[in-house]
Amino acid sequence: MNTAGTADVPARMGLDLTPFRGLRYDPDRVGSLSAVTSPPYDVVVRPDGLHHLESADPHNIVRLILPQAPTPSIRNEQAADTLHRWVSEGVLRTDAQPGLYVYEQRDDEGMFQRGIIGALRLSEPSEGVVLPHEDVMPHVVADRAALMRATSANLEPLLLTYRGDGSVSGTTAVIERTAKHPPLLSTTTEDGFSHRLWAVTHEADLAEVHTDLAGRQALIADGHHRWATYLRVRGEHPSPSPWDYGLVLLVDTVRHPLRVRAIHRLLHRLPVPEALAALDGSFRVRHVEGPLSSALSALSAATAEGNAFLLAGDGTFHLADRPSPDLLARTIPPDPPEAWRSLDATVLHATLLDHVWRIPDVPEHIAYIHDTAATVAKAERDGGTAVLMHPVREEVVRDLASQGVTMPRKSTSFGPKPASGLVLRALL
């Protein structure tokens, strides 16, 4: 079987997942594998989480995915120098054989997920092979592209899902057979998740996976900006090349359903009293009792009847629901499908942010945070407003994506996400 980027493999109608020589930490050169891992770059809560990860181990992967320096160019140069130094010192070593990697995650709440990591041939959304479901922010894509150019590496895998047929055959069979053997690595991170990784190197297994996935379609669950980065940087290199592929984790959600959570907004420069005053007459606003778990339950109940948001930041919780139909009619674009027009994220961006609060969607004004408690804590500390969201159902996401309709950016958070730092892919 050809390895990624070493031969001109004809384009296929489905997923083209190929083996690669993984770049992995040498356990003998680091304090512990758990100490060098990190959540994906956009999940790290900065600066607190970033500082915590940097201090966990001098070789923590966060020094590559979120380098710290005064300017973007210095940051990227620093990441490249760090990567090259770690490789030259043997902290990171390249596996001897190209392969795919079976990846398992478990937690103490019963979550169990297995998928397969490989180098996936890139495709445009118009090809219908890999479906995005969210818009992206151009400045983030530009930032990730600059880092990828500097390091010549895929530093962390994207999370993609596909729908298997429920049988233990093809990719599923290879995953299950492989997981019966001792893993390459096993570690438990401080969030309680255990992680195990195996290599798939036998030609027959690689061929079985390749054939099975060639007729399938994937949904980007997590990593829209990195996928857009892959596509941008691919266009800068003549094909065929290793840049025609990107590092991904593929999970069959028929066998391993993902959790779908919301991504919350922190409005830096809008105090809660001003946010509530602007809603007068356009939304019903009610005080709801804490603690946070109780307030989120009230939000969940309200979203069963329509659009609803939970505002926090002043030490209490405020439920905003029942938006004015006239306001929605004036602010929501009429052309997209009803499923898109009724999304909470659509109403938040098109109605609240653009028209009611008039807040530009730029980092100086809005932060996107996955952790609910962290969003509230930062709003209370900084004097801003936390806008907490209820997650959208996976079937709505997949249905819109199959129609070629993208949701507002940062509408969903699928998980569990792969830990960064377990396997990297060098492009040169």
Tab-separated table of C-alpha atoms in Angstrom:
chain	number	residue	atom	x	y	z
A	1	MET	CA	0.000	0.000	0.000
A	2	ASN	CA	1.253	3.505	-0.816
A	3	THR	CA	2.007	5.855	2.050
A	4	ALA	CA	0.544	9.364	2.123
A	5	GLY	CA	2.176	11.699	-0.353
A	6	THR	CA	4.549	9.171	-1.894
A	7	ALA	CA	2.477	8.301	-4.942
A	8	ASP	CA	-0.180	9.898	-7.087
A	9	VAL	CA	-3.204	7.959	-5.867
A	10	PRO	CA	-6.244	8.578	-8.084
A	11	ALA	CA	-9.039	10.595	-6.524
A	12	ARG	CA	-11.862	8.479	-5.112
A	13	MET	CA	-15.536	9.009	-4.556
A	14	GLY	CA	-15.174	8.300	-0.844
A	15	LEU	CA	-12.653	8.557	1.949
A	16	ASP	CA	-9.039	7.833	1.038
A	17	LEU	CA	-7.262	7.115	4.336
A	18	THR	CA	-3.594	6.190	4.026
A	19	PRO	CA	-0.849	5.121	6.444
A	20	PHE	CA	1.960	7.390	7.563
A	21	ARG	CA	4.990	7.196	9.838
A	22	GLY	CA	3.765	8.654	13.100
A	23	LEU	CA	5.890	11.078	15.068
A	24	ARG	CA	5.512	10.197	18.772
A	25	TYR	CA	7.018	11.051	22.135
A	26	ASP	CA	9.683	8.707	23.450
A	27	PRO	CA	8.328	7.780	26.915
A	28	ASP	CA	11.891	7.509	28.236
A	29	ARG	CA	12.590	11.153	27.376
A	30	VAL	CA	9.550	12.807	29.010
A	31	GLY	CA	8.202	12.872	32.549
A	32	SER	CA	5.015	11.044	31.564
A	33	LEU	CA	2.894	10.786	28.457
A	34	SER	CA	-0.061	12.407	30.220
A	35	ALA	CA	2.121	15.407	31.120
A	36	VAL	CA	2.975	16.127	27.470
A	37	THR	CA	-0.563	15.929	26.092
A	38	SER	CA	-3.056	18.760	25.719
A	39	PRO	CA	-6.633	19.322	24.623
A	40	PRO	CA	-6.924	20.663	21.046
A	41	TYR	CA	-5.550	24.188	20.653
A	42	ASP	CA	-8.977	25.861	20.626
A	43	VAL	CA	-10.157	24.121	23.802
A	44	VAL	CA	-7.265	25.261	25.982
A	45	VAL	CA	-8.582	27.956	28.310
A	46	ARG	CA	-6.070	30.773	28.093
A	47	PRO	CA	-4.102	31.985	29.986
A	48	ASP	CA	-4.818	29.759	33.011
A	49	GLY	CA	-4.988	26.461	31.162
A	50	LEU	CA	-2.062	27.359	28.941
A	51	HIS	CA	0.202	28.137	31.892
A	52	HIS	CA	-0.875	24.924	33.608
A	53	LEU	CA	0.039	22.835	30.561
A	54	GLU	CA	3.348	24.613	30.015
A	55	SER	CA	4.361	23.888	33.600
A	56	ALA	CA	3.244	20.241	33.440
A	57	ASP	CA	6.310	19.237	31.414
A	58	PRO	CA	8.892	21.220	29.419
A	59	HIS	CA	7.964	19.121	26.386
A	60	ASN	CA	4.195	19.582	26.555
A	61	ILE	CA	2.660	19.691	23.063
A	62	VAL	CA	1.069	23.070	23.868
A	63	ARG	CA	4.487	24.620	23.130
A	64	LEU	CA	3.933	23.572	19.510
A	65	ILE	CA	0.209	24.141	19.044
A	66	LEU	CA	0.051	27.385	21.079
A	67	PRO	CA	3.554	28.878	21.109
A	68	GLN	CA	3.917	32.064	23.154
A	69	ALA	CA	5.902	35.022	21.787
A	70	PRO	CA	5.349	38.756	21.130
A	71	THR	CA	4.407	38.429	17.419
A	72	PRO	CA	2.838	35.720	15.225
A	73	SER	CA	5.979	35.312	13.127
A	74	ILE	CA	8.158	34.827	16.213
A	75	ARG	CA	5.609	32.397	17.680
A	76	ASN	CA	5.639	30.251	14.556
A	77	GLU	CA	9.421	30.347	14.238
A	78	GLN	CA	9.644	29.334	17.888
A	79	ALA	CA	7.288	26.382	17.356
A	80	ALA	CA	9.307	25.216	14.356
A	81	ASP	CA	12.580	25.483	16.258
A	82	THR	CA	11.098	23.618	19.219
A	83	LEU	CA	9.783	20.808	17.014
A	84	HIS	CA	13.086	20.407	15.197
A	85	ARG	CA	14.999	20.402	18.481
A	86	TRP	CA	12.763	17.776	20.039
A	87	VAL	CA	13.189	15.560	16.967
A	88	SER	CA	16.977	16.008	16.904
A	89	GLU	CA	17.182	15.255	20.633
A	90	GLY	CA	15.034	12.145	20.297
A	91	VAL	CA	12.185	13.509	22.425
A	92	LEU	CA	9.969	12.875	19.396
A	93	ARG	CA	10.742	9.816	17.277
A	94	THR	CA	9.368	8.690	13.933
A	95	ASP	CA	7.877	5.197	13.853
A	96	ALA	CA	9.847	2.733	11.755
A	97	GLN	CA	6.891	1.581	9.639
A	98	PRO	CA	4.054	3.540	8.082
A	99	GLY	CA	0.705	2.622	9.520
A	100	LEU	CA	-2.714	3.681	10.655
A	101	TYR	CA	-3.367	4.053	14.389
A	102	VAL	CA	-6.276	2.669	16.376
A	103	TYR	CA	-7.118	5.137	19.141
A	104	GLU	CA	-9.240	4.400	22.201
A	105	GLN	CA	-10.675	6.773	24.810
A	106	ARG	CA	-12.540	5.869	28.002
A	107	ASP	CA	-13.728	7.799	31.031
A	108	ASP	CA	-15.206	6.862	34.380
A	109	GLU	CA	-18.695	7.929	33.268
A	110	GLY	CA	-19.024	5.107	30.755
A	111	MET	CA	-17.839	6.903	27.638
A	112	PHE	CA	-15.978	4.475	25.374
A	113	GLN	CA	-14.797	5.370	21.912
A	114	ARG	CA	-12.516	3.797	19.346
A	115	GLY	CA	-11.527	5.189	15.990
A	116	ILE	CA	-8.718	5.127	13.481
A	117	ILE	CA	-6.092	7.796	12.815
A	118	GLY	CA	-4.577	8.236	9.384
A	119	ALA	CA	-3.659	10.683	6.654
A	120	LEU	CA	-6.825	11.538	4.745
A	121	ARG	CA	-6.762	12.774	1.167
A	122	LEU	CA	-8.122	16.320	1.176
A	123	SER	CA	-11.271	17.234	-0.710
A	124	GLU	CA	-13.321	20.360	-1.249
A	125	PRO	CA	-16.797	20.560	0.315
A	126	SER	CA	-18.291	20.579	-3.194
A	127	GLU	CA	-17.002	17.026	-3.693
A	128	GLY	CA	-19.309	15.766	-0.926
A	129	VAL	CA	-16.696	13.480	0.630
A	130	VAL	CA	-15.911	15.441	3.804
A	131	LEU	CA	-18.793	17.634	4.926
A	132	PRO	CA	-18.222	20.754	7.035
A	133	HIS	CA	-21.112	21.933	9.188
A	134	GLU	CA	-19.780	25.260	10.495
A	135	ASP	CA	-18.396	28.457	9.041
A	136	VAL	CA	-14.817	29.416	9.876
A	137	MET	CA	-13.099	32.624	10.937
A	138	PRO	CA	-10.555	33.745	8.314
A	139	HIS	CA	-8.069	35.097	10.846
A	140	VAL	CA	-7.950	31.736	12.648
A	141	VAL	CA	-7.340	29.871	9.384
A	142	ALA	CA	-4.564	32.327	8.519
A	143	ASP	CA	-2.997	31.816	11.944
A	144	ARG	CA	-3.126	27.999	11.747
A	145	ALA	CA	-1.821	28.043	8.167
A	146	ALA	CA	1.201	30.112	9.176
A	147	LEU	CA	1.970	27.649	11.980
A	148	MET	CA	1.588	24.671	9.652
A	149	ARG	CA	3.913	26.227	7.059
A	150	ALA	CA	6.519	26.958	9.709
A	151	THR	CA	6.493	23.498	11.294
A	152	SER	CA	5.758	21.440	8.145
A	153	ALA	CA	3.674	19.160	10.330
A	154	ASN	CA	0.144	18.165	11.258
A	155	LEU	CA	0.427	18.705	14.994
A	156	GLU	CA	-2.957	17.320	16.087
A	157	PRO	CA	-5.659	15.198	14.425
A	158	LEU	CA	-9.070	16.503	13.444
A	159	LEU	CA	-12.149	14.575	14.613
A	160	LEU	CA	-14.278	13.268	11.739
A	161	THR	CA	-17.262	10.942	11.927
A	162	TYR	CA	-18.810	8.507	9.492
A	163	ARG	CA	-21.799	6.186	9.633
A	164	GLY	CA	-20.975	2.495	9.484
A	165	ASP	CA	-23.464	-0.251	8.742
A	166	GLY	CA	-23.440	-1.702	12.248
A	167	SER	CA	-21.577	-4.863	11.323
A	168	VAL	CA	-18.215	-6.004	12.652
A	169	SER	CA	-16.481	-5.910	9.284
A	170	GLY	CA	-14.152	-3.667	7.336
A	171	THR	CA	-12.655	-0.889	9.436
A	172	THR	CA	-14.546	-1.981	12.541
A	173	ALA	CA	-13.145	-5.498	12.283
A	174	VAL	CA	-9.587	-4.190	11.932
A	175	ILE	CA	-10.047	-1.892	14.933
A	176	GLU	CA	-11.435	-4.667	17.123
A	177	ARG	CA	-8.739	-7.177	16.127
A	178	THR	CA	-5.982	-4.643	16.695
A	179	ALA	CA	-7.280	-3.641	20.137
A	180	LYS	CA	-6.804	-7.224	21.374
A	181	HIS	CA	-3.027	-6.730	21.243
A	182	PRO	CA	-0.843	-4.765	23.670
A	183	PRO	CA	-0.958	-1.032	22.816
A	184	LEU	CA	1.922	1.181	21.750
A	185	LEU	CA	1.041	3.527	24.578
A	186	SER	CA	-1.419	3.813	27.415
A	187	THR	CA	-1.937	6.847	29.631
A	188	THR	CA	-4.587	8.574	31.711
A	189	THR	CA	-4.904	12.345	31.528
A	190	GLU	CA	-5.970	14.535	34.436
A	191	ASP	CA	-9.495	14.883	33.034
A	192	GLY	CA	-10.010	11.201	33.861
A	193	PHE	CA	-9.817	9.908	30.294
A	194	SER	CA	-7.654	6.907	29.572
A	195	HIS	CA	-6.008	6.794	26.141
A	196	ARG	CA	-4.567	3.824	24.263
A	197	LEU	CA	-2.934	3.715	20.839
A	198	TRP	CA	-2.092	0.784	18.537
A	199	ALA	CA	-0.369	0.700	15.148
A	200	VAL	CA	-1.952	-1.027	12.134
A	201	THR	CA	0.844	-2.009	9.748
A	202	HIS	CA	-0.135	-5.319	8.114
A	203	GLU	CA	-0.869	-4.940	4.402
A	204	ALA	CA	-4.095	-6.962	4.602
A	205	ASP	CA	-5.468	-4.805	7.451
A	206	LEU	CA	-4.522	-1.577	5.680
A	207	ALA	CA	-6.187	-2.779	2.490
A	208	GLU	CA	-9.345	-3.774	4.391
A	209	VAL	CA	-9.646	-0.311	5.922
A	210	HIS	CA	-8.896	1.400	2.631
A	211	THR	CA	-11.548	-0.585	0.755
A	212	ASP	CA	-14.183	-0.108	3.459
A	213	LEU	CA	-13.748	3.660	3.768
A	214	ALA	CA	-13.501	4.294	0.026
A	215	GLY	CA	-17.302	4.230	-0.227
A	216	ARG	CA	-18.009	6.390	2.812
A	217	GLN	CA	-18.607	10.054	3.579
A	218	ALA	CA	-17.422	11.921	6.680
A	219	LEU	CA	-18.673	14.838	8.740
A	220	ILE	CA	-16.208	17.222	10.367
A	221	ALA	CA	-17.086	16.952	14.045
A	222	ASP	CA	-14.196	19.033	15.363
A	223	GLY	CA	-11.508	20.867	13.423
A	224	HIS	CA	-13.175	23.062	10.794
A	225	HIS	CA	-10.421	25.670	10.971
A	226	ARG	CA	-7.699	23.059	10.682
A	227	TRP	CA	-9.456	21.421	7.710
A	228	ALA	CA	-9.706	24.815	6.006
A	229	THR	CA	-6.010	25.251	6.837
A	230	TYR	CA	-5.177	21.925	5.202
A	231	LEU	CA	-6.986	23.016	2.045
A	232	ARG	CA	-5.328	26.428	1.966
A	233	VAL	CA	-1.810	25.096	2.394
A	234	ARG	CA	-2.396	22.238	-0.057
A	235	GLY	CA	-3.001	24.823	-2.768
A	236	GLU	CA	0.479	26.238	-2.189
A	237	HIS	CA	2.238	22.980	-3.182
A	238	PRO	CA	2.272	21.140	-6.510
A	239	SER	CA	0.499	17.787	-6.403
A	240	PRO	CA	1.255	14.990	-5.671
A	241	SER	CA	2.773	15.793	-2.299
A	242	PRO	CA	2.325	15.011	1.412
A	243	TRP	CA	0.336	18.264	1.629
A	244	ASP	CA	-2.493	16.553	-0.273
A	245	TYR	CA	-3.347	14.766	2.982
A	246	GLY	CA	-4.253	15.798	6.524
A	247	LEU	CA	-4.118	14.062	9.886
A	248	VAL	CA	-7.559	12.920	11.095
A	249	LEU	CA	-9.263	10.614	13.570
A	250	LEU	CA	-12.260	8.829	12.017
A	251	VAL	CA	-14.971	7.526	14.368
A	252	ASP	CA	-17.990	5.429	13.377
A	253	THR	CA	-20.841	7.080	15.286
A	254	VAL	CA	-23.190	4.158	14.700
A	255	ARG	CA	-20.859	2.145	16.910
A	256	HIS	CA	-19.550	4.991	19.080
A	257	PRO	CA	-21.987	7.937	19.306
A	258	LEU	CA	-20.279	11.197	20.205
A	259	ARG	CA	-21.338	13.656	22.859
A	260	VAL	CA	-22.577	16.931	21.442
A	261	ARG	CA	-22.093	19.988	23.629
A	262	ALA	CA	-22.484	23.693	23.100
A	263	ILE	CA	-19.737	26.272	22.721
A	264	HIS	CA	-20.471	29.348	24.803
A	265	ARG	CA	-19.778	33.040	24.153
A	266	LEU	CA	-18.069	35.503	26.438
A	267	LEU	CA	-18.860	39.112	25.529
A	268	HIS	CA	-15.872	40.990	26.887
A	269	ARG	CA	-17.165	44.557	26.691
A	270	LEU	CA	-20.854	44.105	27.450
A	271	PRO	CA	-21.798	44.118	31.167
A	272	VAL	CA	-24.821	42.038	32.120
A	273	PRO	CA	-27.065	45.013	33.025
A	274	GLU	CA	-26.523	46.530	29.566
A	275	ALA	CA	-27.147	43.189	27.866
A	276	LEU	CA	-30.430	42.719	29.753
A	277	ALA	CA	-31.603	46.278	29.142
A	278	ALA	CA	-31.143	45.841	25.393
A	279	LEU	CA	-33.382	42.764	25.452
A	280	ASP	CA	-36.345	44.641	26.911
A	281	GLY	CA	-39.376	44.159	24.684
A	282	SER	CA	-37.693	41.708	22.311
A	283	PHE	CA	-37.107	38.680	24.583
A	284	ARG	CA	-38.732	37.418	27.743
A	285	VAL	CA	-36.119	37.705	30.495
A	286	ARG	CA	-36.423	35.897	33.820
A	287	HIS	CA	-34.136	35.445	36.797
A	288	VAL	CA	-33.425	31.742	37.440
A	289	GLU	CA	-31.980	30.231	40.572
A	290	GLY	CA	-28.549	28.690	40.758
A	291	PRO	CA	-26.387	26.762	41.088
A	292	LEU	CA	-25.131	26.528	37.508
A	293	SER	CA	-26.491	23.000	37.043
A	294	SER	CA	-29.997	24.139	37.992
A	295	ALA	CA	-29.812	27.152	35.701
A	296	LEU	CA	-28.711	24.921	32.828
A	297	SER	CA	-31.687	22.657	33.471
A	298	ALA	CA	-33.950	25.683	33.132
A	299	LEU	CA	-32.198	26.524	29.849
A	300	SER	CA	-32.738	22.982	28.577
A	301	ALA	CA	-36.448	23.142	29.377
A	302	ALA	CA	-36.810	26.497	27.650
A	303	THR	CA	-35.062	25.353	24.459
A	304	ALA	CA	-37.631	22.570	24.117
A	305	GLU	CA	-40.136	25.330	23.323
A	306	GLY	CA	-37.954	27.621	21.203
A	307	ASN	CA	-34.819	29.738	21.183
A	308	ALA	CA	-33.355	30.414	24.625
A	309	PHE	CA	-30.097	31.644	26.157
A	310	LEU	CA	-28.717	31.780	29.672
A	311	LEU	CA	-26.901	35.003	30.583
A	312	ALA	CA	-24.476	35.215	33.493
A	313	GLY	CA	-21.640	37.338	34.793
A	314	ASP	CA	-23.187	39.381	37.607
A	315	GLY	CA	-23.336	36.576	40.157
A	316	THR	CA	-26.751	35.327	39.093
A	317	PHE	CA	-28.472	33.777	36.071
A	318	HIS	CA	-30.945	35.253	33.587
A	319	LEU	CA	-32.952	33.199	31.096
A	320	ALA	CA	-33.760	34.982	27.824
A	321	ASP	CA	-36.339	33.178	25.688
A	322	ARG	CA	-39.461	33.708	23.526
A	323	PRO	CA	-37.894	36.164	21.058
A	324	SER	CA	-40.269	38.500	19.258
A	325	PRO	CA	-41.438	36.891	15.990
A	326	ASP	CA	-41.277	40.312	14.306
A	327	LEU	CA	-37.657	40.729	15.415
A	328	LEU	CA	-36.741	37.298	14.054
A	329	ALA	CA	-38.482	38.033	10.766
A	330	ARG	CA	-36.455	41.255	10.373
A	331	THR	CA	-33.088	39.778	11.302
A	332	ILE	CA	-32.953	36.135	10.166
A	333	PRO	CA	-32.190	35.567	6.452
A	334	PRO	CA	-35.246	34.016	4.775
A	335	ASP	CA	-33.504	31.784	2.227
A	336	PRO	CA	-31.783	29.028	4.270
A	337	PRO	CA	-33.795	25.998	5.463
A	338	GLU	CA	-36.037	26.356	8.487
A	339	ALA	CA	-33.748	24.058	10.480
A	340	TRP	CA	-30.954	26.621	10.033
A	341	ARG	CA	-33.131	29.675	10.668
A	342	SER	CA	-34.384	28.240	13.966
A	343	LEU	CA	-30.944	27.364	15.368
A	344	ASP	CA	-30.042	29.083	18.626
A	345	ALA	CA	-26.655	29.946	17.111
A	346	THR	CA	-28.363	31.604	14.145
A	347	VAL	CA	-30.590	33.691	16.422
A	348	LEU	CA	-27.630	34.563	18.634
A	349	HIS	CA	-25.465	35.824	15.781
A	350	ALA	CA	-28.002	37.250	13.332
A	351	THR	CA	-30.407	38.723	15.891
A	352	LEU	CA	-28.650	39.340	19.206
A	353	LEU	CA	-25.044	40.044	18.269
A	354	ASP	CA	-25.655	41.808	14.945
A	355	HIS	CA	-28.842	43.763	15.684
A	356	VAL	CA	-29.664	43.913	19.397
A	357	TRP	CA	-26.228	44.200	21.000
A	358	ARG	CA	-24.353	45.297	17.838
A	359	ILE	CA	-21.185	43.442	18.754
A	360	PRO	CA	-18.628	42.626	16.048
A	361	ASP	CA	-17.543	39.008	15.887
A	362	VAL	CA	-13.849	39.642	16.550
A	363	PRO	CA	-11.627	38.366	19.388
A	364	GLU	CA	-11.523	41.784	21.075
A	365	HIS	CA	-15.250	41.521	21.703
A	366	ILE	CA	-16.146	37.799	21.741
A	367	ALA	CA	-14.409	34.706	23.117
A	368	TYR	CA	-15.617	31.183	22.343
A	369	ILE	CA	-15.251	28.878	25.355
A	370	HIS	CA	-16.160	25.195	25.618
A	371	ASP	CA	-16.246	24.924	29.397
A	372	THR	CA	-19.467	26.245	30.917
A	373	ALA	CA	-18.151	27.023	34.412
A	374	ALA	CA	-15.045	28.708	32.970
A	375	THR	CA	-17.213	30.967	30.798
A	376	VAL	CA	-19.243	32.105	33.800
A	377	ALA	CA	-16.154	32.572	35.971
A	378	LYS	CA	-14.397	34.703	33.356
A	379	ALA	CA	-17.493	36.868	32.846
A	380	GLU	CA	-17.795	37.464	36.590
A	381	ARG	CA	-14.102	38.263	36.909
A	382	ASP	CA	-13.890	40.555	33.877
A	383	GLY	CA	-17.283	42.260	34.065
A	384	GLY	CA	-18.557	40.847	30.781
A	385	THR	CA	-21.542	38.727	29.833
A	386	ALA	CA	-21.503	34.953	29.451
A	387	VAL	CA	-24.033	33.697	26.915
A	388	LEU	CA	-24.584	29.998	27.584
A	389	MET	CA	-26.004	27.798	24.851
A	390	HIS	CA	-27.890	24.501	24.743
A	391	PRO	CA	-26.360	21.883	22.398
A	392	VAL	CA	-27.948	21.114	19.047
A	393	ARG	CA	-28.771	17.502	18.161
A	394	GLU	CA	-26.302	15.590	15.984
A	395	GLU	CA	-28.995	14.625	13.460
A	396	VAL	CA	-29.729	18.307	12.816
A	397	VAL	CA	-26.028	18.954	12.215
A	398	ARG	CA	-25.673	16.040	9.804
A	399	ASP	CA	-28.895	16.882	7.941
A	400	LEU	CA	-27.837	20.486	7.333
A	401	ALA	CA	-24.326	19.416	6.300
A	402	SER	CA	-25.735	16.938	3.775
A	403	GLN	CA	-27.660	19.844	2.226
A	404	GLY	CA	-24.478	21.880	1.959
A	405	VAL	CA	-25.698	24.303	4.641
A	406	THR	CA	-23.138	25.440	7.199
A	407	MET	CA	-24.072	26.525	10.699
A	408	PRO	CA	-22.761	29.681	12.374
A	409	ARG	CA	-19.187	29.149	13.497
A	410	LYS	CA	-18.587	27.473	16.825
A	411	SER	CA	-22.135	26.123	16.990
A	412	THR	CA	-21.264	22.711	18.380
A	413	SER	CA	-18.645	20.854	20.370
A	414	PHE	CA	-18.424	17.156	19.568
A	415	GLY	CA	-16.491	14.902	21.883
A	416	PRO	CA	-14.591	13.312	23.291
A	417	LYS	CA	-11.913	15.063	21.283
A	418	PRO	CA	-8.602	13.340	20.600
A	419	ALA	CA	-5.792	14.364	22.903
A	420	SER	CA	-3.072	16.360	21.180
A	421	GLY	CA	0.433	14.972	21.534
A	422	LEU	CA	-0.162	11.227	21.131
A	423	VAL	CA	0.762	11.100	17.444
A	424	LEU	CA	1.911	13.821	15.025
A	425	ARG	CA	2.543	13.737	11.270
A	426	ALA	CA	5.629	15.286	9.725
A	427	LEU	CA	5.205	16.560	6.171
A	428	LEU	CA	8.882	16.773	5.211
